[in-house]
Short mmCIF file of C-alpha atoms and ligand atoms in Angstrom, two decimals:
data_model
loop_
_atom_site.label_atom_id
_atom_site.label_comp_id
_atom_site.label_asym_id
_atom_site.label_seq_id
_atom_site.Cartn_x
_atom_site.Cartn_y
_atom_site.Cartn_z
CA UNK A 1492 33.87 145.06 -21.46
CA UNK A 1493 34.52 141.72 -19.74
CA UNK A 1494 31.29 139.97 -18.61
CA UNK A 1495 31.08 137.02 -16.47
CA UNK A 1496 27.22 136.81 -15.77
CA UNK A 1497 24.68 136.33 -18.55
CA UNK A 1498 20.83 136.74 -17.86
CA UNK A 1499 18.94 135.34 -20.48
CA UNK A 1500 15.46 135.68 -21.19
CA UNK A 1501 13.69 132.79 -22.43
CA UNK A 1502 10.24 133.53 -24.21
CA UNK A 1503 11.52 134.43 -27.97
CA UNK A 1504 14.94 134.74 -27.11
CA UNK A 1505 15.75 131.14 -26.35
CA UNK A 1506 12.26 129.10 -26.89
CA UNK A 1507 10.02 129.83 -29.61
CA UNK A 1508 7.10 131.37 -27.69
CA UNK A 1509 5.26 132.30 -30.76
CA UNK A 1510 5.00 128.71 -32.22
CA UNK A 1511 4.16 127.33 -28.51
CA UNK A 1512 1.44 129.65 -28.12
CA UNK A 1513 -0.21 129.15 -31.68
CA UNK A 1514 -0.07 125.43 -30.78
CA UNK A 1515 -1.93 126.04 -27.43
CA UNK A 1516 -4.45 128.70 -28.76
CA UNK A 1517 -5.14 126.55 -31.90
CA UNK A 1518 -6.17 123.72 -29.44
CA UNK A 1519 -8.75 126.08 -27.62
CA UNK A 1520 -10.34 127.43 -30.91
CA UNK A 1521 -10.83 124.00 -31.96
CA UNK A 1522 -12.55 123.10 -28.74
CA UNK A 1523 -14.60 125.81 -28.95
CA UNK A 1524 -15.73 125.01 -32.39
CA UNK A 1525 -14.16 128.08 -34.00
CA UNK A 1526 -12.24 127.86 -37.25
CA UNK A 1527 -8.35 128.15 -36.45
CA UNK A 1528 -6.93 130.77 -38.73
CA UNK A 1529 -3.90 133.12 -38.63
CA UNK A 1530 -5.70 136.21 -38.42
CA UNK A 1531 -7.65 134.89 -35.12
CA UNK A 1532 -4.22 133.56 -33.59
CA UNK A 1533 -2.95 136.95 -33.96
CA UNK A 1534 -5.89 138.86 -32.69
CA UNK A 1535 -5.41 136.45 -29.29
CA UNK A 1536 -1.44 137.42 -29.37
CA UNK A 1537 -2.46 141.11 -29.37
CA UNK A 1538 -4.75 140.78 -26.68
CA UNK A 1539 -2.52 139.04 -24.41
CA UNK A 1540 0.47 141.12 -25.47
CA UNK A 1541 -1.50 144.18 -24.02
CA UNK A 1542 -2.48 142.62 -20.84
CA UNK A 1543 1.34 141.57 -20.21
CA UNK A 1544 2.50 145.19 -20.73
CA UNK A 1545 -0.45 146.40 -18.35
CA UNK A 1546 0.73 143.71 -15.77
CA UNK A 1547 4.61 144.81 -16.48
CA UNK A 1548 3.42 148.46 -15.63
CA UNK A 1549 1.79 147.21 -12.41
CA UNK A 1550 -1.67 148.05 -13.63
CA UNK A 1551 -3.12 144.38 -13.50
CA UNK A 1552 -2.60 141.61 -11.52
CA UNK A 1553 -1.20 138.28 -12.97
CA UNK A 1554 -4.07 136.06 -11.75
CA UNK A 1555 -6.61 138.33 -13.41
CA UNK A 1556 -4.61 138.69 -16.46
CA UNK A 1557 -4.44 135.04 -17.03
CA UNK A 1558 -8.27 134.66 -17.33
CA UNK A 1559 -9.10 137.84 -18.81
CA UNK A 1560 -7.18 137.22 -21.86
CA UNK A 1561 -9.29 134.23 -23.09
CA UNK A 1562 -12.44 135.96 -21.66
CA UNK A 1563 -11.70 138.94 -23.79
CA UNK A 1564 -10.75 136.95 -26.77
CA UNK A 1565 -13.77 134.60 -26.74
CA UNK A 1566 -15.97 137.48 -25.99
CA UNK A 1567 -15.15 138.53 -29.56
CA UNK A 1568 -16.97 135.39 -30.81
CA UNK A 1569 -19.79 136.09 -28.46
CA UNK A 1570 -18.66 133.26 -26.27
CA UNK A 1571 -18.80 133.53 -22.45
CA UNK A 1572 -15.85 131.37 -20.97
CA UNK A 1573 -14.53 130.35 -17.54
CA UNK A 1574 -11.16 132.42 -18.15
CA UNK A 1575 -9.30 130.54 -15.26
CA UNK A 1576 -10.53 126.93 -16.32
CA UNK A 1577 -9.37 128.14 -19.80
CA UNK A 1578 -6.06 129.09 -18.85
CA UNK A 1579 -5.15 125.85 -17.22
CA UNK A 1580 -5.98 124.26 -20.36
CA UNK A 1581 -4.00 126.72 -22.46
CA UNK A 1582 -1.15 126.42 -20.13
CA UNK A 1583 -1.11 122.39 -20.36
CA UNK A 1584 -1.08 122.81 -23.87
CA UNK A 1585 1.77 125.29 -23.85
CA UNK A 1586 3.61 122.82 -22.00
CA UNK A 1587 3.72 120.50 -24.83
CA UNK A 1588 5.25 122.64 -27.07
CA UNK A 1589 9.10 122.95 -26.47
CA UNK A 1590 10.11 124.90 -29.92
CA UNK A 1591 13.76 126.23 -29.70
CA UNK A 1592 14.86 129.41 -31.16
CA UNK A 1593 17.17 128.63 -34.12
CA UNK A 1594 21.00 128.58 -32.58
CA UNK A 1595 20.10 128.40 -29.13
CA UNK A 1596 21.19 125.47 -27.77
CA UNK A 1597 24.41 125.70 -29.76
CA UNK A 1598 24.80 129.56 -28.33
CA UNK A 1599 24.46 127.77 -24.80
CA UNK A 1600 26.90 125.21 -25.34
CA UNK A 1601 29.54 127.72 -26.30
CA UNK A 1602 29.21 129.87 -23.54
CA UNK A 1603 28.65 127.46 -20.66
CA UNK A 1604 32.34 127.13 -20.41
CA UNK A 1605 33.25 130.98 -20.35
CA UNK A 1606 30.17 132.13 -18.55
CA UNK A 1607 27.77 131.91 -15.95
CA UNK A 1608 24.36 131.60 -17.34
CA UNK A 1609 21.09 132.16 -15.78
CA UNK A 1610 17.56 132.59 -16.93
CA UNK A 1611 15.43 135.39 -16.13
CA UNK A 1612 11.64 134.95 -17.13
CA UNK A 1613 8.35 136.61 -16.55
CA UNK A 1614 5.88 133.91 -16.45
CA UNK A 1615 4.22 131.33 -14.55
CA UNK A 1616 6.78 128.76 -12.56
CA UNK A 1617 5.44 125.41 -13.29
CA UNK A 1618 4.99 126.43 -17.17
CA UNK A 1619 8.39 127.85 -17.61
CA UNK A 1620 10.35 125.26 -15.25
CA UNK A 1621 8.64 122.19 -17.44
CA UNK A 1622 9.36 124.36 -20.88
CA UNK A 1623 13.05 124.33 -20.02
CA UNK A 1624 13.52 120.93 -19.19
CA UNK A 1625 11.52 119.47 -22.03
CA UNK A 1626 13.84 121.86 -24.50
CA UNK A 1627 16.91 120.85 -23.05
CA UNK A 1628 17.51 124.45 -21.73
CA UNK A 1629 17.41 123.71 -18.06
CA UNK A 1630 21.21 122.03 -17.82
CA UNK A 1631 22.75 125.22 -19.19
CA UNK A 1632 21.65 127.51 -16.31
CA UNK A 1633 23.00 127.78 -12.84
CA UNK A 1634 19.45 129.03 -11.88
CA UNK A 1635 16.18 129.90 -13.36
CA UNK A 1636 14.22 133.14 -11.88
CA UNK A 1637 10.96 132.74 -12.88
CA UNK A 1638 8.81 136.07 -12.04
CA UNK A 1639 6.04 134.26 -10.21
CA UNK A 1640 8.54 132.79 -7.63
CA UNK A 1641 9.91 136.08 -6.98
CA UNK A 1642 7.19 138.15 -6.39
CA UNK A 1643 8.08 140.59 -9.07
CA UNK A 1644 8.76 140.81 -12.56
CA UNK A 1645 11.12 142.12 -15.32
CA UNK A 1646 11.42 145.35 -15.81
CA UNK A 1647 10.83 146.10 -11.97
CA UNK A 1648 14.29 146.69 -9.97
CA UNK A 1649 12.95 144.65 -7.22
CA UNK A 1650 12.82 141.76 -9.68
CA UNK A 1651 16.83 142.32 -10.55
CA UNK A 1652 17.57 142.91 -6.71
CA UNK A 1653 15.97 139.63 -5.91
CA UNK A 1654 18.01 138.16 -8.85
CA UNK A 1655 21.27 139.87 -8.10
CA UNK A 1656 20.99 138.60 -4.28
CA UNK A 1657 21.14 135.31 -5.51
CA UNK A 1658 24.21 135.13 -7.79
CA UNK A 1659 27.34 134.03 -5.91
CA UNK A 1660 29.76 137.17 -5.86
CA UNK A 1661 27.42 139.32 -8.35
CA UNK A 1662 29.32 142.31 -9.78
CA UNK A 1663 26.82 144.50 -11.96
CA UNK A 1664 29.73 145.71 -14.25
CA UNK A 1665 30.34 141.94 -15.19
CA UNK A 1666 26.72 141.34 -16.01
CA UNK A 1667 24.72 141.17 -19.18
CA UNK A 1668 21.07 140.77 -20.10
CA UNK A 1669 20.00 139.30 -23.15
CA UNK A 1670 16.24 139.88 -24.10
CA UNK A 1671 13.90 140.43 -27.28
CA UNK A 1672 11.71 142.66 -25.52
CA UNK A 1673 12.54 146.40 -24.67
CA UNK A 1674 9.86 146.76 -22.34
CA UNK A 1675 10.86 144.26 -20.03
CA UNK A 1676 14.63 142.90 -20.61
CA UNK A 1677 16.09 146.18 -22.20
CA UNK A 1678 14.18 148.66 -19.83
CA UNK A 1679 14.48 146.09 -16.92
CA UNK A 1680 18.55 146.06 -17.94
CA UNK A 1681 19.06 149.92 -17.77
CA UNK A 1682 16.76 150.26 -14.67
CA UNK A 1683 18.91 147.73 -12.60
CA UNK A 1684 22.24 149.39 -13.79
CA UNK A 1685 23.57 146.33 -15.89
CA UNK A 1686 24.38 146.17 -19.46
CA UNK A 1687 22.04 144.86 -21.87
CA UNK A 1688 21.94 143.22 -25.68
CA UNK A 1689 18.31 143.54 -27.38
CA UNK A 1690 17.91 140.49 -29.64
CA UNK A 1691 15.96 141.92 -32.35
CA UNK A 1692 15.86 139.41 -35.40
CA UNK A 1693 12.86 141.37 -37.39
CA UNK A 1694 14.71 144.33 -37.01
CA UNK A 1695 11.79 146.35 -35.41
CA UNK A 1696 12.42 150.18 -34.59
CA UNK A 1697 13.01 151.16 -31.20
CA UNK A 1698 10.11 153.62 -30.17
CA UNK A 1699 11.36 154.07 -26.71
CA UNK A 1700 13.84 156.71 -25.28
CA UNK A 1701 15.81 153.79 -23.73
CA UNK A 1702 18.79 152.43 -25.31
CA UNK A 1703 20.27 148.96 -25.29
CA UNK A 1704 23.80 148.59 -24.81
CA UNK A 1705 24.28 146.13 -28.25
CA UNK A 1706 21.62 145.24 -30.54
CA UNK A 1707 22.09 141.78 -32.63
CA UNK A 1708 19.84 140.09 -35.42
CA UNK A 1709 20.78 136.04 -34.44
CA UNK A 1710 22.03 134.59 -31.44
CA UNK A 1711 24.97 133.38 -33.31
CA UNK A 1712 26.16 137.15 -33.15
CA UNK A 1713 26.37 136.96 -29.30
CA UNK A 1714 29.88 135.30 -28.91
CA UNK A 1715 31.61 137.74 -31.15
CA UNK A 1716 30.44 140.47 -29.16
CA UNK A 1717 31.25 138.77 -26.03
CA UNK A 1718 34.75 138.02 -27.17
CA UNK A 1719 35.72 141.20 -28.67
CA UNK A 1720 38.66 142.68 -27.05
MG1 MG B 283 11.03 137.27 -24.48
#
């Protein structure tokens, strides 16, 4: 396999989204006068994840999801909040945190000489662009494809069609997607007909019927896989 084009997921692949999210949700809890605990942060993350999975399946609109996650979460504490406004505050705090995953800059530094790198990320365009710029990731990528700008999202084949159409001399068989999410990155890659690499640092089991082409536990394992004969 001679890959030329690498599509990188961003959150929890190159940037530590959990750390940024913890920072942002902690701020909201503090604002609401609720004590910050690991359980509460995990509770928010679980609510958020379920909603994003519904979004990936096309069951809920993004604009609804962004506010509903806070309305649902704070309802657990008997608080009625303006979800949209809370989302704006949350995203402002999210932008402050640019936490790199271990080895991500080193990986991109080594691959930029040999491969064309693109970012493929579900999320809010302004937030993702800002986080990539602040974290120092942006210069490594030829283009950044944020779902909001495309009108679709991973794992929808339409999202990948949009991306493929904007990569010069694109070839499916020369393209690999790397990401931590089975439901968006790996499923997306399989549906789009390209090879995929599941970044699985916690060695989670795969409950889905789809299989990634490769699986790695750390980012530093990727070059060996790309350069093997
Ligand atoms: Mg991810």
